[in-house]
Amino acid sequence: MTMLQYAIALLLLPLASAAFIALFLRRAGGPAAALSTAAAAVIAVISVMLLLNGGHFESSVDWIRFGDFAIPIGIKFDDLAALMLVIVGVVGFCVHVFSLGYMHDDPARARFFGGLSIFMFSMIGIVLADNLFMIFIFWELVGFSSYVLINHYHERQSASDAAKKAFIVNRVGDWGFLLGIIWCYYCFGSVNLTTLAGLTGDESVVCSKWIPLLLFCGALGKSAQMPLQVWLPDAMEGPTPVSALIHAATMVAAGIYMLCRIHFLMVPDALSVIMWTGTITALYAALCAIVQSDIKKVLAYSTLSQLGYMVAAFGLGSLPGEPGMGKLALTAGAAAAMFHLTTHAFFKGLLFLGSGSVIHGCHHEQDIFKMGGLMRKMPVTFLTFTIGVLAIIGLPGLAGFFSKDAILYLAMEKNPAVFGILVFTAVLTSFYMIRMWKIAFFGSARSESASHAHESGLSMTLPLLLLAALSIAAGYSGVFGKLAGSIVHLVPEAEGSTHTTMVLISVGILLIGAGSAWFFYQAASTDALEEKSPGAFGALEWLKESFDRLYNYYVAKIQQRFAMLLNFLEQIFLAGLIIRGFAGLVGLVGYGARALYAGSLNAYVYWFLLGAVLLWAFAAGIF
């Protein structure tokens, strides 16, 4: 088989798995799980194989044509796609294996694994797409599969509400994304990524300025950036493996991947907006994470914050086409964002699956203040979870240190204000992650669930061990170079005294944040911040809820009332005056016409004479 045939097989395999489960295995949880997991294993193998073979190729055919307008569907494989495919394939396979144990007793297991397969199909479609129309089609399929998986426990009202919220909020961002695609086609006459890379720079600044900002709206929704970040914490209502696959490693990373795909469309104004959006999101989410007690929601806000880091890194990058950089080459900011996306996929996938192991071992308890003492009861989970925590807070030698260090170095070189905010955010990250880690794993059990906690089985611990190894290895340039090809060489590397400075800054961040959390949370039965500083705790709680309250106010007081006004006008003017009014007029004319047919010869003679007089008057010019 050629590389193109392997890529096509990679795309169609999860679709075939989902279709077979939907048609024949809806009530057969075991076979459905085995089929979906086998498909994920093949996807992981093919992804690695395509990566190792290297090379670039493109192929496209017209899917729909209307005259001169055509919507193509095609495949674009390069270093960027190869890297993202490995992330989706490896993390997706780990999640499938983990789910074999986690969802073993779930009565809707077949529907769950079918949803995982359709998600894998949608995500691979985004990665391999060679044009913006195709990206948008699979973009919406990802939204659909996310809705299905978040709503897995649909009998719970909270899960249904979370799924609807995620679907609606993402549609807001996707509306801007679609407008950007249409505007791009209007300006350049094409949405093919390779064609656009050769055309950009020849059009007007006004045209080029708004296209990337509208396309960025899609990333605002999928990557949960402010002000569209409200759906991600609520999405934790879905099963924990879903949180690991969709809301930590792959779907939320699609926005970052899409930005890197269109980096050649960027202009300074757009990059500045993107940079500050990511920076503010990173800080906001880190502040919200401090007051969370649900282990999954701590990780959800952590994901928001790390995605903000990636978006900020992309905005900090140089413009394409600058000296020493070809149009098709990734910018330094895009490369740093992809570097952190890769390491984050592994250690955040590890943390989410680790939290799933904790929840499963504690009999579905999610409150960290009702845990404790898990270090001894769940040693494998504790070890791997600890590696994930140390990776995200930037311990030197682990993957998160290298990728976050690259972003901080880029910020220090490009924008001191952003650098200061990101450093403070990193301190907060160390603080809330060590807070969660210490409260959950150390001390004594603080509930019946924690006292009877047990280690998970092999199907759940083996993926943890694999992701823990990747959370260490993915940060080293040799390993990452094999994964990312030429991308790693664009990541800024500090040298000499600057390198020493960055290492000292990273160690200082780690010591301040982690040390503060370790000594501040001595008694883990209650939240020390709430007890010692209720004002600060309340302010952070208000900050966390502020966007939801604002949107609820808008819907209830503005949107709903505007809808009621439109309904009133429709009832009075459209349904009443126009439709019923004209219907009444026609009925009146018909009633009058019926009255003419009286059945009396004398009446017909009078009407005939009246008609003759009127006709004569008209012919004589009187009218």
mmCIF file of C-alpha atoms in Angstrom, residues 67-237:
data_model
loop_
_atom_site.group_PDB
_atom_site.id
_atom_site.type_symbol
_atom_site.label_atom_id
_atom_site.label_comp_id
_atom_site.label_asym_id
_atom_site.label_seq_id
_atom_site.Cartn_x
_atom_site.Cartn_y
_atom_site.Cartn_z
ATOM 1 C CA GLY A 67 -20.813 25.447 -11.839
ATOM 2 C CA ASP A 68 -17.455 27.049 -11.075
ATOM 3 C CA PHE A 69 -17.863 26.545 -7.320
ATOM 4 C CA ALA A 70 -16.574 23.245 -5.942
ATOM 5 C CA ILE A 71 -16.158 21.825 -2.454
ATOM 6 C CA PRO A 72 -13.110 19.536 -2.571
ATOM 7 C CA ILE A 73 -12.249 16.763 -0.184
ATOM 8 C CA GLY A 74 -8.620 15.795 0.100
ATOM 9 C CA ILE A 75 -5.656 14.809 2.250
ATOM 10 C CA LYS A 76 -2.609 16.916 3.145
ATOM 11 C CA PHE A 77 0.133 15.035 4.972
ATOM 12 C CA ASP A 78 3.222 16.839 6.272
ATOM 13 C CA ASP A 79 5.245 17.119 9.497
ATOM 14 C CA LEU A 80 2.446 18.958 11.280
ATOM 15 C CA ALA A 81 -0.170 16.348 10.351
ATOM 16 C CA ALA A 82 2.211 13.518 11.256
ATOM 17 C CA LEU A 83 2.756 14.949 14.741
ATOM 18 C CA MET A 84 -0.954 15.483 15.388
ATOM 19 C CA LEU A 85 -1.843 12.011 14.079
ATOM 20 C CA VAL A 86 0.558 10.411 16.566
ATOM 21 C CA ILE A 87 -1.010 12.422 19.390
ATOM 22 C CA VAL A 88 -4.547 11.436 18.383
ATOM 23 C CA GLY A 89 -3.588 7.814 17.705
ATOM 24 C CA VAL A 90 -1.509 7.120 20.819
ATOM 25 C CA VAL A 91 -3.671 9.020 23.297
ATOM 26 C CA GLY A 92 -6.832 7.635 21.673
ATOM 27 C CA PHE A 93 -5.557 4.072 22.010
ATOM 28 C CA CYS A 94 -4.626 4.629 25.675
ATOM 29 C CA VAL A 95 -8.104 5.994 26.365
ATOM 30 C CA HIS A 96 -9.739 3.016 24.649
ATOM 31 C CA VAL A 97 -7.715 0.522 26.694
ATOM 32 C CA PHE A 98 -8.420 2.446 29.909
ATOM 33 C CA SER A 99 -12.139 2.481 29.074
ATOM 34 C CA LEU A 100 -12.216 -1.313 28.867
ATOM 35 C CA GLY A 101 -11.848 -1.365 32.644
ATOM 36 C CA TYR A 102 -13.491 1.927 33.568
ATOM 37 C CA MET A 103 -16.698 1.312 31.548
ATOM 38 C CA HIS A 104 -16.808 -2.450 32.075
ATOM 39 C CA ASP A 105 -20.100 -2.436 33.991
ATOM 40 C CA ASP A 106 -21.777 0.374 32.069
ATOM 41 C CA PRO A 107 -25.024 -0.838 30.420
ATOM 42 C CA ALA A 108 -24.534 1.607 27.507
ATOM 43 C CA ARG A 109 -20.971 0.509 26.797
ATOM 44 C CA ALA A 110 -21.658 -0.110 23.093
ATOM 45 C CA ARG A 111 -22.965 3.425 22.593
ATOM 46 C CA PHE A 112 -19.921 4.804 24.421
ATOM 47 C CA PHE A 113 -17.371 2.981 22.267
ATOM 48 C CA GLY A 114 -19.322 3.834 19.120
ATOM 49 C CA GLY A 115 -19.067 7.473 20.159
ATOM 50 C CA LEU A 116 -15.315 7.107 20.665
ATOM 51 C CA SER A 117 -14.950 5.689 17.151
ATOM 52 C CA ILE A 118 -16.944 8.469 15.493
ATOM 53 C CA PHE A 119 -14.878 10.988 17.429
ATOM 54 C CA MET A 120 -11.629 9.408 16.213
ATOM 55 C CA PHE A 121 -12.939 9.586 12.631
ATOM 56 C CA SER A 122 -13.851 13.253 13.025
ATOM 57 C CA MET A 123 -10.554 14.234 14.627
ATOM 58 C CA ILE A 124 -8.444 12.414 12.035
ATOM 59 C CA GLY A 125 -10.481 14.184 9.352
ATOM 60 C CA ILE A 126 -9.480 17.576 10.767
ATOM 61 C CA VAL A 127 -5.832 16.542 10.903
ATOM 62 C CA LEU A 128 -5.673 15.270 7.318
ATOM 63 C CA ALA A 129 -7.904 17.903 5.671
ATOM 64 C CA ASP A 130 -6.261 19.875 2.882
ATOM 65 C CA ASN A 131 -8.766 22.754 2.762
ATOM 66 C CA LEU A 132 -10.861 24.885 5.105
ATOM 67 C CA PHE A 133 -14.217 23.543 3.883
ATOM 68 C CA MET A 134 -13.190 19.991 4.746
ATOM 69 C CA ILE A 135 -11.817 21.129 8.097
ATOM 70 C CA PHE A 136 -15.184 22.754 8.854
ATOM 71 C CA ILE A 137 -17.133 19.594 7.969
ATOM 72 C CA PHE A 138 -15.078 17.468 10.351
ATOM 73 C CA TRP A 139 -15.025 20.351 12.850
ATOM 74 C CA GLU A 140 -18.803 20.028 13.150
ATOM 75 C CA LEU A 141 -18.589 16.239 13.365
ATOM 76 C CA VAL A 142 -16.204 16.631 16.304
ATOM 77 C CA GLY A 143 -18.791 18.886 17.943
ATOM 78 C CA PHE A 144 -21.488 16.267 17.362
ATOM 79 C CA SER A 145 -19.407 13.409 18.782
ATOM 80 C CA SER A 146 -18.439 15.570 21.756
ATOM 81 C CA TYR A 147 -22.139 16.215 22.425
ATOM 82 C CA VAL A 148 -22.903 12.480 22.298
ATOM 83 C CA LEU A 149 -20.067 11.546 24.662
ATOM 84 C CA ILE A 150 -20.670 14.329 27.199
ATOM 85 C CA ASN A 151 -24.334 13.295 27.223
ATOM 86 C CA HIS A 152 -23.505 9.617 27.833
ATOM 87 C CA TYR A 153 -25.215 9.713 31.240
ATOM 88 C CA HIS A 154 -28.236 11.414 29.683
ATOM 89 C CA GLU A 155 -30.527 10.304 32.494
ATOM 90 C CA ARG A 156 -28.767 12.910 34.667
ATOM 91 C CA GLN A 157 -30.065 16.432 34.067
ATOM 92 C CA SER A 158 -26.628 17.920 34.707
ATOM 93 C CA ALA A 159 -25.094 15.813 31.911
ATOM 94 C CA SER A 160 -27.821 16.785 29.445
ATOM 95 C CA ASP A 161 -27.416 20.454 30.323
ATOM 96 C CA ALA A 162 -23.624 20.246 29.967
ATOM 97 C CA ALA A 163 -23.906 18.608 26.544
ATOM 98 C CA LYS A 164 -26.342 21.249 25.305
ATOM 99 C CA LYS A 165 -24.153 24.012 26.696
ATOM 100 C CA ALA A 166 -21.058 22.649 24.945
ATOM 101 C CA PHE A 167 -22.961 22.287 21.675
ATOM 102 C CA ILE A 168 -24.447 25.801 21.743
ATOM 103 C CA VAL A 169 -21.282 27.603 22.831
ATOM 104 C CA ASN A 170 -19.252 25.858 20.143
ATOM 105 C CA ARG A 171 -21.817 26.857 17.521
ATOM 106 C CA VAL A 172 -21.210 30.512 18.420
ATOM 107 C CA GLY A 173 -17.507 30.151 17.656
ATOM 108 C CA ASP A 174 -18.199 28.025 14.576
ATOM 109 C CA TRP A 175 -20.412 30.764 13.123
ATOM 110 C CA GLY A 176 -17.424 33.103 13.073
ATOM 111 C CA PHE A 177 -15.255 30.286 11.705
ATOM 112 C CA LEU A 178 -17.682 29.741 8.801
ATOM 113 C CA LEU A 179 -17.796 33.471 8.028
ATOM 114 C CA GLY A 180 -13.997 33.488 7.930
ATOM 115 C CA ILE A 181 -13.962 30.571 5.475
ATOM 116 C CA ILE A 182 -16.501 32.295 3.205
ATOM 117 C CA TRP A 183 -14.569 35.579 3.342
ATOM 118 C CA CYS A 184 -11.342 33.730 2.605
ATOM 119 C CA TYR A 185 -12.905 32.139 -0.497
ATOM 120 C CA TYR A 186 -14.286 35.523 -1.569
ATOM 121 C CA CYS A 187 -10.880 37.214 -1.265
ATOM 122 C CA PHE A 188 -8.594 34.510 -2.622
ATOM 123 C CA GLY A 189 -10.889 32.306 -4.728
ATOM 124 C CA SER A 190 -9.682 29.184 -2.896
ATOM 125 C CA VAL A 191 -9.620 27.588 0.546
ATOM 126 C CA ASN A 192 -6.961 24.998 -0.222
ATOM 127 C CA LEU A 193 -4.213 25.351 2.388
ATOM 128 C CA THR A 194 -1.301 24.998 -0.019
ATOM 129 C CA THR A 195 -2.870 27.376 -2.533
ATOM 130 C CA LEU A 196 -3.577 29.972 0.170
ATOM 131 C CA ALA A 197 0.018 29.799 1.377
ATOM 132 C CA GLY A 198 1.123 30.922 -2.076
ATOM 133 C CA LEU A 199 -1.511 33.652 -2.439
ATOM 134 C CA THR A 200 -1.391 35.424 0.912
ATOM 135 C CA GLY A 201 0.359 38.730 1.039
ATOM 136 C CA ASP A 202 -0.965 39.860 -2.336
ATOM 137 C CA GLU A 203 -4.370 41.043 -1.081
ATOM 138 C CA SER A 204 -5.408 44.138 0.868
ATOM 139 C CA VAL A 205 -4.564 44.478 4.554
ATOM 140 C CA VAL A 206 -8.248 44.942 5.484
ATOM 141 C CA CYS A 207 -9.181 41.647 3.845
ATOM 142 C CA SER A 208 -6.290 39.796 5.428
ATOM 143 C CA LYS A 209 -6.843 41.365 8.872
ATOM 144 C CA TRP A 210 -10.349 40.063 9.472
ATOM 145 C CA ILE A 211 -10.003 36.625 7.924
ATOM 146 C CA PRO A 212 -7.631 35.261 10.622
ATOM 147 C CA LEU A 213 -9.697 36.845 13.402
ATOM 148 C CA LEU A 214 -12.901 35.227 12.135
ATOM 149 C CA LEU A 215 -11.138 31.887 11.712
ATOM 150 C CA PHE A 216 -9.795 32.310 15.254
ATOM 151 C CA CYS A 217 -13.422 32.298 16.452
ATOM 152 C CA GLY A 218 -13.434 28.574 15.722
ATOM 153 C CA ALA A 219 -10.463 28.135 18.042
ATOM 154 C CA LEU A 220 -12.225 30.244 20.688
ATOM 155 C CA GLY A 221 -14.974 27.622 20.804
ATOM 156 C CA LYS A 222 -13.093 24.356 20.364
ATOM 157 C CA SER A 223 -10.097 25.352 22.512
ATOM 158 C CA ALA A 224 -12.363 27.043 25.091
ATOM 159 C CA GLN A 225 -10.735 30.465 25.079
ATOM 160 C CA MET A 226 -12.348 33.496 26.646
ATOM 161 C CA PRO A 227 -15.153 34.427 26.348
ATOM 162 C CA LEU A 228 -16.286 30.973 25.121
ATOM 163 C CA GLN A 229 -14.570 29.001 27.879
ATOM 164 C CA VAL A 230 -17.712 28.324 29.931
ATOM 165 C CA TRP A 231 -18.545 24.938 28.405
ATOM 166 C CA LEU A 232 -15.358 23.040 29.273
ATOM 167 C CA PRO A 233 -15.677 22.759 33.105
ATOM 168 C CA ASP A 234 -19.298 21.618 32.760
ATOM 169 C CA ALA A 235 -18.246 19.006 30.186
ATOM 170 C CA MET A 236 -16.675 17.035 33.042
ATOM 171 C CA GLU A 237 -20.162 15.524 33.468
#
